[in-house]
Coordinates of C-alpha atoms in Angstrom, one line a residue:
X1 CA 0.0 0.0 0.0
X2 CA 1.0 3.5 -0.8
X3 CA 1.5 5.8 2.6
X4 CA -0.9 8.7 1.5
X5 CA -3.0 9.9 4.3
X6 CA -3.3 13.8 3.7
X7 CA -6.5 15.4 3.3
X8 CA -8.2 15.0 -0.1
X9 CA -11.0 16.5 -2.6
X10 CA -13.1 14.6 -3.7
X11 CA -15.0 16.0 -6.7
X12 CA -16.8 14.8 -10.1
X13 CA -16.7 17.0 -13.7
X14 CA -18.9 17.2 -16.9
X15 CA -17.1 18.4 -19.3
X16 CA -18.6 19.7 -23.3
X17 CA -17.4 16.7 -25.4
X18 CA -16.7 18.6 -28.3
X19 CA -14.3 21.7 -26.8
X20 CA -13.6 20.0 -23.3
X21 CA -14.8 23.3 -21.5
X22 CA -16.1 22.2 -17.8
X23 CA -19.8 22.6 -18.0
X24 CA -19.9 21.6 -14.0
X25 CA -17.7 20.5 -11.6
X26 CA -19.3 19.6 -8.1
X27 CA -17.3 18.5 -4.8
X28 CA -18.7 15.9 -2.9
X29 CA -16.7 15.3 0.0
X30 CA -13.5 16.3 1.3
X31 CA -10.8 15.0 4.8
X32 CA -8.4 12.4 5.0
X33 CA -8.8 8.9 3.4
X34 CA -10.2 5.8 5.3
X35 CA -8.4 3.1 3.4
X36 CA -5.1 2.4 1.9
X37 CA -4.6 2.5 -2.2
X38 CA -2.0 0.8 -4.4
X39 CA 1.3 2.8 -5.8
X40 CA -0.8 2.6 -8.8
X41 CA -4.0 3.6 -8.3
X42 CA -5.6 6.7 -7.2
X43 CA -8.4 7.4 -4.4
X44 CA -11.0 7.5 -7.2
X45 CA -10.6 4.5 -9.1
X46 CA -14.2 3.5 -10.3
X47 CA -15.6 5.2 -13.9
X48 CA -18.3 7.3 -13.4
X49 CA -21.7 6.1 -15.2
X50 CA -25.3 7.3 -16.1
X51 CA -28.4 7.0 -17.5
X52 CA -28.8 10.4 -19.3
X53 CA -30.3 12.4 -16.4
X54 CA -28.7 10.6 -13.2
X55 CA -25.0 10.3 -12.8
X56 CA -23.3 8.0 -10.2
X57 CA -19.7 7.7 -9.0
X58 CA -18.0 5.8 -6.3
X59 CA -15.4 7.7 -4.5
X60 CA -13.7 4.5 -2.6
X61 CA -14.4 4.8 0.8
X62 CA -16.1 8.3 0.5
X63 CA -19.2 6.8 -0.6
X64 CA -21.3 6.6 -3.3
X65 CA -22.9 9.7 -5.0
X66 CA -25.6 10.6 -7.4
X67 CA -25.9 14.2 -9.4
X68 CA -28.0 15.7 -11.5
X69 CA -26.6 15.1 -15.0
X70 CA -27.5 18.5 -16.4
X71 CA -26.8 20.8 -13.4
X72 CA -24.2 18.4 -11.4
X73 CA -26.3 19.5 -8.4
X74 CA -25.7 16.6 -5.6
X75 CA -29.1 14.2 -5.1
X76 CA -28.3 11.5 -2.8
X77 CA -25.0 9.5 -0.9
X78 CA -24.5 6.2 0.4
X79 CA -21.7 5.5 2.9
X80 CA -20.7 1.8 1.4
X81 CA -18.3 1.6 4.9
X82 CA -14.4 1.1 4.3
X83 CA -13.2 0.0 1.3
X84 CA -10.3 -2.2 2.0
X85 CA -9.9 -5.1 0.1
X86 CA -6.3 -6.9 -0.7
X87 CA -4.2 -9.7 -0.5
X88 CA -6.9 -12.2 0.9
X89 CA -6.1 -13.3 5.0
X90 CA -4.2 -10.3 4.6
X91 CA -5.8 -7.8 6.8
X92 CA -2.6 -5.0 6.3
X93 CA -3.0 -5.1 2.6
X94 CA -5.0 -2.1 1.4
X95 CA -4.7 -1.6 -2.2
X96 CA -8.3 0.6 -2.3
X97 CA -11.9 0.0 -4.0
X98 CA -12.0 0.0 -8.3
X99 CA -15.3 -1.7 -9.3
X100 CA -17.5 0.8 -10.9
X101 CA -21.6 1.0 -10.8
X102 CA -23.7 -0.5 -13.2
X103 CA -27.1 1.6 -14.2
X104 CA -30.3 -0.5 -15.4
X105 CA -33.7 -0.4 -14.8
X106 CA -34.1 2.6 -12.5
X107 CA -32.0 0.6 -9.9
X108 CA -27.7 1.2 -9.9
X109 CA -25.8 -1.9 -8.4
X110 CA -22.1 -1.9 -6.6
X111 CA -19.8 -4.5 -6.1
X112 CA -18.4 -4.0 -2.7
X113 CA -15.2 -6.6 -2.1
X114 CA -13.1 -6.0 0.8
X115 CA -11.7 -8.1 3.8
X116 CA -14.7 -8.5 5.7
X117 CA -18.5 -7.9 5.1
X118 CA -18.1 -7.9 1.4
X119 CA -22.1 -7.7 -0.4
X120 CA -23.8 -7.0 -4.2
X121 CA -26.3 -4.4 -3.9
X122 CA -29.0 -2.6 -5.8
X123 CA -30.3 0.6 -4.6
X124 CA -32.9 3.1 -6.5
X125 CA -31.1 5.6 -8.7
X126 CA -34.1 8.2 -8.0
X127 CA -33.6 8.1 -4.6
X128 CA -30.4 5.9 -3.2
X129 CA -32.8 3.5 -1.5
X130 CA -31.6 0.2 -0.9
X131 CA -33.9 -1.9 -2.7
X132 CA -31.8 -5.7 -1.9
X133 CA -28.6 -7.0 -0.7
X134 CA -26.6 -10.2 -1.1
X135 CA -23.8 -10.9 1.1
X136 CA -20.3 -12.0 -0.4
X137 CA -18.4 -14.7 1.4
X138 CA -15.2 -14.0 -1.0
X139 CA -11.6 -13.4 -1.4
X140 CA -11.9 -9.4 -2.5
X141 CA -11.8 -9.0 -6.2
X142 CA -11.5 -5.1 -8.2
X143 CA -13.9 -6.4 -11.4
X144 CA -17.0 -3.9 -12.2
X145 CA -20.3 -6.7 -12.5
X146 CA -21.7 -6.5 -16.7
X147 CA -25.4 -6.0 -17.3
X148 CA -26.8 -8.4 -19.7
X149 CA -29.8 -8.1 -21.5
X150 CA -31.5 -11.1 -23.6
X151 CA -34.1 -13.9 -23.3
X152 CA -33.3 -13.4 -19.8
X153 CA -31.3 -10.4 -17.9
X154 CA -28.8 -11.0 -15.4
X155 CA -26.0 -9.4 -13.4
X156 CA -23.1 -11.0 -14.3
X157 CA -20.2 -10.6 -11.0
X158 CA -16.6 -12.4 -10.6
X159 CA -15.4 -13.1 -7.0
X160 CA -12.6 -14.7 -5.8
X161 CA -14.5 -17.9 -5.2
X162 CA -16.9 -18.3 -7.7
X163 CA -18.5 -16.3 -10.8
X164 CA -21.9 -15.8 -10.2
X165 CA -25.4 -14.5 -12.0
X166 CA -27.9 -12.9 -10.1
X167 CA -31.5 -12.1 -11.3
X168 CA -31.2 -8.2 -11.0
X169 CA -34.8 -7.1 -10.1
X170 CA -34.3 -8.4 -6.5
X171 CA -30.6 -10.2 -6.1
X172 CA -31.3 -13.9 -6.6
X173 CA -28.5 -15.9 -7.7
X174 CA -29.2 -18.1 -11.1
X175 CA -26.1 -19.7 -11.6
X176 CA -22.2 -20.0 -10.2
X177 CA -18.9 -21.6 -11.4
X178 CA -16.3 -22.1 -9.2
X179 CA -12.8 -20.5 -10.1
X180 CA -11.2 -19.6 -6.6
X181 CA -8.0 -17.2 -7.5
X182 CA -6.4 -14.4 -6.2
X183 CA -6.5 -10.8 -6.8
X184 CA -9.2 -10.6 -9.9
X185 CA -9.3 -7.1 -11.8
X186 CA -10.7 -8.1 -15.4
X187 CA -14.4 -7.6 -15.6
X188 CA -16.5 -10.5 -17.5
X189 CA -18.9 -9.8 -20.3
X190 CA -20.7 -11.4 -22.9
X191 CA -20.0 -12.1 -26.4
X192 CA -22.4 -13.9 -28.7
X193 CA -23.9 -16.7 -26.6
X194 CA -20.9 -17.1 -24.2
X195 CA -19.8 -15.3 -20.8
X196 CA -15.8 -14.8 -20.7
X197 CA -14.0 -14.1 -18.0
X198 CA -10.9 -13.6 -16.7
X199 CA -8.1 -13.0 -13.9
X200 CA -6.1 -13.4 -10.8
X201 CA -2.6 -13.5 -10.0
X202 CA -0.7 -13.5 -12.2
X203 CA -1.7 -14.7 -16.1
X204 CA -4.1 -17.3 -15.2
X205 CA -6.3 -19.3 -17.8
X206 CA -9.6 -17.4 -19.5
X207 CA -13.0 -19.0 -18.9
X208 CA -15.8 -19.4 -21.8
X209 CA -19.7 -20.3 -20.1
X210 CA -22.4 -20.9 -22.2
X211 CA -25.1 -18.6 -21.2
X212 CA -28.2 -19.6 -20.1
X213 CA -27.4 -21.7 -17.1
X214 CA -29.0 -22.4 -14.1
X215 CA -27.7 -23.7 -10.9
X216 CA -24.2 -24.7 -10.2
X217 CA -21.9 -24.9 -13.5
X218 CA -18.8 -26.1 -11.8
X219 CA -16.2 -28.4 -13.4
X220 CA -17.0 -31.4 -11.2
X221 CA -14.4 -32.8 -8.7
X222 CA -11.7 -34.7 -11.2
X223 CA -13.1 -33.8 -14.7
X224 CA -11.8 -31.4 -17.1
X225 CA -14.8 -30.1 -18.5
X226 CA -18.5 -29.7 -17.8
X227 CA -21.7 -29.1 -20.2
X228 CA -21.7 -25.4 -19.6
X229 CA -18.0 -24.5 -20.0
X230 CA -17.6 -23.9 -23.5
X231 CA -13.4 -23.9 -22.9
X232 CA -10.8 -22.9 -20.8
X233 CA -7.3 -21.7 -22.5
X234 CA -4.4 -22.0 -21.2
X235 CA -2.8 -20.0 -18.8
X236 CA -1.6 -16.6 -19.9
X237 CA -4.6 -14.4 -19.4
X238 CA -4.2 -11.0 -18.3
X239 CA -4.5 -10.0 -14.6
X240 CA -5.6 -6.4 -14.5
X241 CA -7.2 -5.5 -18.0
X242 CA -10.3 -7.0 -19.4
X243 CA -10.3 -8.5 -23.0
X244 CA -11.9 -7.5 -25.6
X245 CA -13.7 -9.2 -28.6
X246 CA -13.1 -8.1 -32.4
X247 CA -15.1 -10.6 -34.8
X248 CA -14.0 -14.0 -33.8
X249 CA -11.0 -13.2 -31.9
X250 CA -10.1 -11.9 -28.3
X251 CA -7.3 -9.3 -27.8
X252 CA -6.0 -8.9 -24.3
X253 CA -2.8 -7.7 -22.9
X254 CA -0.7 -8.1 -19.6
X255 CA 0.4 -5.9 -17.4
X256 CA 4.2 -6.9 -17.9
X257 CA 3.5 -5.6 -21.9
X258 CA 2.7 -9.4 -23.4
X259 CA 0.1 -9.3 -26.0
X260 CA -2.2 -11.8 -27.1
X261 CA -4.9 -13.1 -29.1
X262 CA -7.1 -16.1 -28.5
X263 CA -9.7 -18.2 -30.5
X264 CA -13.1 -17.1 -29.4
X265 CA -14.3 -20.4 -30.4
X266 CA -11.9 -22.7 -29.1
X267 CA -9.8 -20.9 -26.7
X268 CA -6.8 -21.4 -28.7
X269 CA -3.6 -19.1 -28.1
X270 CA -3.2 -17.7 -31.8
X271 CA -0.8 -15.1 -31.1
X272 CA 1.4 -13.5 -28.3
X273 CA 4.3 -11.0 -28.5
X274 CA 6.0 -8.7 -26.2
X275 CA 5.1 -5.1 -26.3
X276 CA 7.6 -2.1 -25.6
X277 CA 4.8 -1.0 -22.6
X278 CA 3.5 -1.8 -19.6
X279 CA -0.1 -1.9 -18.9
X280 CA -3.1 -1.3 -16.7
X281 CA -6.0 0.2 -18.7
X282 CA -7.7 -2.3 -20.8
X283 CA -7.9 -2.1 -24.7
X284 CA -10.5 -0.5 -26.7
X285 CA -11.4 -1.1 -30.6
X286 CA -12.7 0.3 -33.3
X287 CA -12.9 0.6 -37.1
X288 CA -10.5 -2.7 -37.5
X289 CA -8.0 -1.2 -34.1
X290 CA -6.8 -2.2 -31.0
X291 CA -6.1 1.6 -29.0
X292 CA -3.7 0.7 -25.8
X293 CA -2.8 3.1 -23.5
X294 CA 0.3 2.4 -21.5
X295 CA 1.5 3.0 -18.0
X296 CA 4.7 5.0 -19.9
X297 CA 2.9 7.5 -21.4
X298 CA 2.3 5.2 -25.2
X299 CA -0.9 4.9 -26.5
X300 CA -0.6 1.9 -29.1
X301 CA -2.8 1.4 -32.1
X302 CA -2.3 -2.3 -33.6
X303 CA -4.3 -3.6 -36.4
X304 CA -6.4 -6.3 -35.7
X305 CA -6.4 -9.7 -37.7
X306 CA -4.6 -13.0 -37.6
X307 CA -1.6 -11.6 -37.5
X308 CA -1.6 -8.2 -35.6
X309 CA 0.7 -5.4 -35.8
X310 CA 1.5 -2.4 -34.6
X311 CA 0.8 0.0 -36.8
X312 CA 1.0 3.9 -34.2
X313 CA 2.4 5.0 -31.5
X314 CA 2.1 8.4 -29.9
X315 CA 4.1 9.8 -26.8
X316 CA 1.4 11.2 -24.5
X317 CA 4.2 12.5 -22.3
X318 CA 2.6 11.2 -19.2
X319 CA 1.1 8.1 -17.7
X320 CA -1.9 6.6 -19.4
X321 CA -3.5 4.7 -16.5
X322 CA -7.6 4.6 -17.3
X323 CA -9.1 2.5 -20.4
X324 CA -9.7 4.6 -23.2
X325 CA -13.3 5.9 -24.2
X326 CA -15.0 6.0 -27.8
X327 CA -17.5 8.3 -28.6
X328 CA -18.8 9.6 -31.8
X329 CA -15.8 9.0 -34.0
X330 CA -13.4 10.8 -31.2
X331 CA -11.2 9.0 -29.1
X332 CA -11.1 10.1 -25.5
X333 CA -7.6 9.4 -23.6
X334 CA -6.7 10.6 -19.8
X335 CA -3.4 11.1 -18.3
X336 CA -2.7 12.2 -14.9
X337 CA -3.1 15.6 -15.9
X338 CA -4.6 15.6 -19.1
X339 CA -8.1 14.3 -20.9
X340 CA -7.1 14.3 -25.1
X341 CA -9.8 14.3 -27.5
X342 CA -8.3 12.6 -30.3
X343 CA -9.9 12.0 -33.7
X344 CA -8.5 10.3 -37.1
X345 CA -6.6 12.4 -39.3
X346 CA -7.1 12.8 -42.5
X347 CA -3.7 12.9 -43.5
X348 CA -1.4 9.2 -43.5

């Protein structure tokens, strides 16, 4: 853990996406933090989200908070308690909250992983009311839970025992798969009719679930497989960025810089080279590119395909620690001091 206890701001911006000038920037608590963080991280981790009118944004152990979207006027907070989690039996490690909440339905849900008292809960996005909770009996994991919507919705979470699905409207789990690791970041999500997942310490195999399931989708005791997992690769998967699917491929990278590219279909390693970077933020695509923003300040673009390459790389002068966001053609890229709004060029 990083010794930083002096006092802090905490405060969420709106900026105009088309000049970057600050349309509102509203404080929404200040003193001295009540957990530990990681050299790495900062004390405001998770990405902010929204439904077009409401946003939400966890401030680690400050608390969850809901503005007005328009006038960033405060409407609601939620003390979630400390925000701890770490190395698991590990009560000293402190390496500070990252899952971010999820929006549907009129009801915004948190992940809250730490040491002890660890719990999945929905609360209205109106009002901040609690609407259910499900405690977590886990080793602390730093994956945001994926929303998805289809013949039948479902919360999708990773934990450090088991991945589970839970029935949003009131918490009840549907299915689990045991995968007990340590120290998951990558957040799971669906592609096609498969849930893939990913993570713990350190390059550990991806998973592959057909979706749908009900009850408990382990691997029983002594087998390799089971009828719901679709594959597991082998081990190599990334440990703090999520992967992300292009067509039938999945790009991923590690934090040491290796890059890789896996079957979707089979789970077959394809391709992996070492990268001049190191990374944290996960990669984004679009228009037949991988963007990759590294930890020294590079952000990578590398054409996708069978055989990948490397095709840009631009010196943002300072650390590029969050993922990437794509909006409208424009590329949106933060550094610890700067937010780029980057679009293609016309010229080579």
């Amino acid at each position: 853990p990083a010794e930083n206890d002096t006092e802090h701001v905490w405060a969420v911006l709106a900026l105009d996406k088309s000049d970057g000038k600050v349309l509102w920037q509203t404080k929404t608590t200040a003193g001295t933090p009540r957990a530990g963080r990681h050299p790495k991280s900062s004390r405001a981790n998770p990405t902010p989200t929204t439904d077009g009118k409401t946003v939400v944004a966890i401030v680690g152990s400050q608390g969850m908070f809901a503005l007005d979207a328009q006038s960033g006027e405060q409407l609601w907070h939620v003390d979630l308690g400390v925000l701890d989690p770490g190395l698991y039996k590990d009560p000293t490690s402190n390496w500070g909250h990252a899952s971010s909440p999820v929006i549907h339905d009129g009801l915004v849900f948190a992940q809250v992983d730490r040491h002890a008292g660890s719990f999945l809960a929905a609360y209205e996005v109106r009002t901040g009311k609690e609407v259910w909770r499900v405690d977590r009996v886990e080793r602390p994991v730093w994956a945001t839970p994926t929303m998805h919507i289809g013949d039948r919705e479902e919360l999708i979470v990773v934990g450090g025992e088991y991945a589970r699905g839970y029935r949003p409207s009131d918490g009840k789990e549907l299915w689990r798969f045991k995968d007990p690791q340590q120290v998951k970041t990558p957040t799971p999500f669906v592609v096609g009719d498969r849930i893939v997942f990913a993570g713990g310490y350190r390059g550990l195999p991806l998973y592959a679930l057909r979706l749908g399931g009900s009850g408990d989708l382990s691997v029983p005791e002594g087998a390799d497989s089971s009828e719901h997992l679709l594959w597991r690769s082998e081990p190599g998967g990334p440990y703090t960025s999520t992967p992300i699917a292009v067509g039938d491929r999945l790009y991923f990278v590690r934090d040491t810089g290796v890059f890789s590219v896996i079957d979707l279909d089979s789970g077959e390693f394809l391709h992996t080279e070492r990268l001049e970077e190191t990374f944290s933020a996960s990669p984004v695509a679009s228009d037949g590119h991988l963007f990759l923003a590294g930890e020294g300040g590079s952000l990578l673009v590398v054409e996708t395909g069978a055989k990948p390459k490397v095709v840009a790389t631009h010196d943002m002068a300072q650390p590029l620690m969050a993922t990437p966001a794509i909006s409208d053609g424009v590329l949106y890229v933060r550094g610890r001091t700067t937010l780029w709004a980057l679009e293609k060029s016309s010229r080579e």
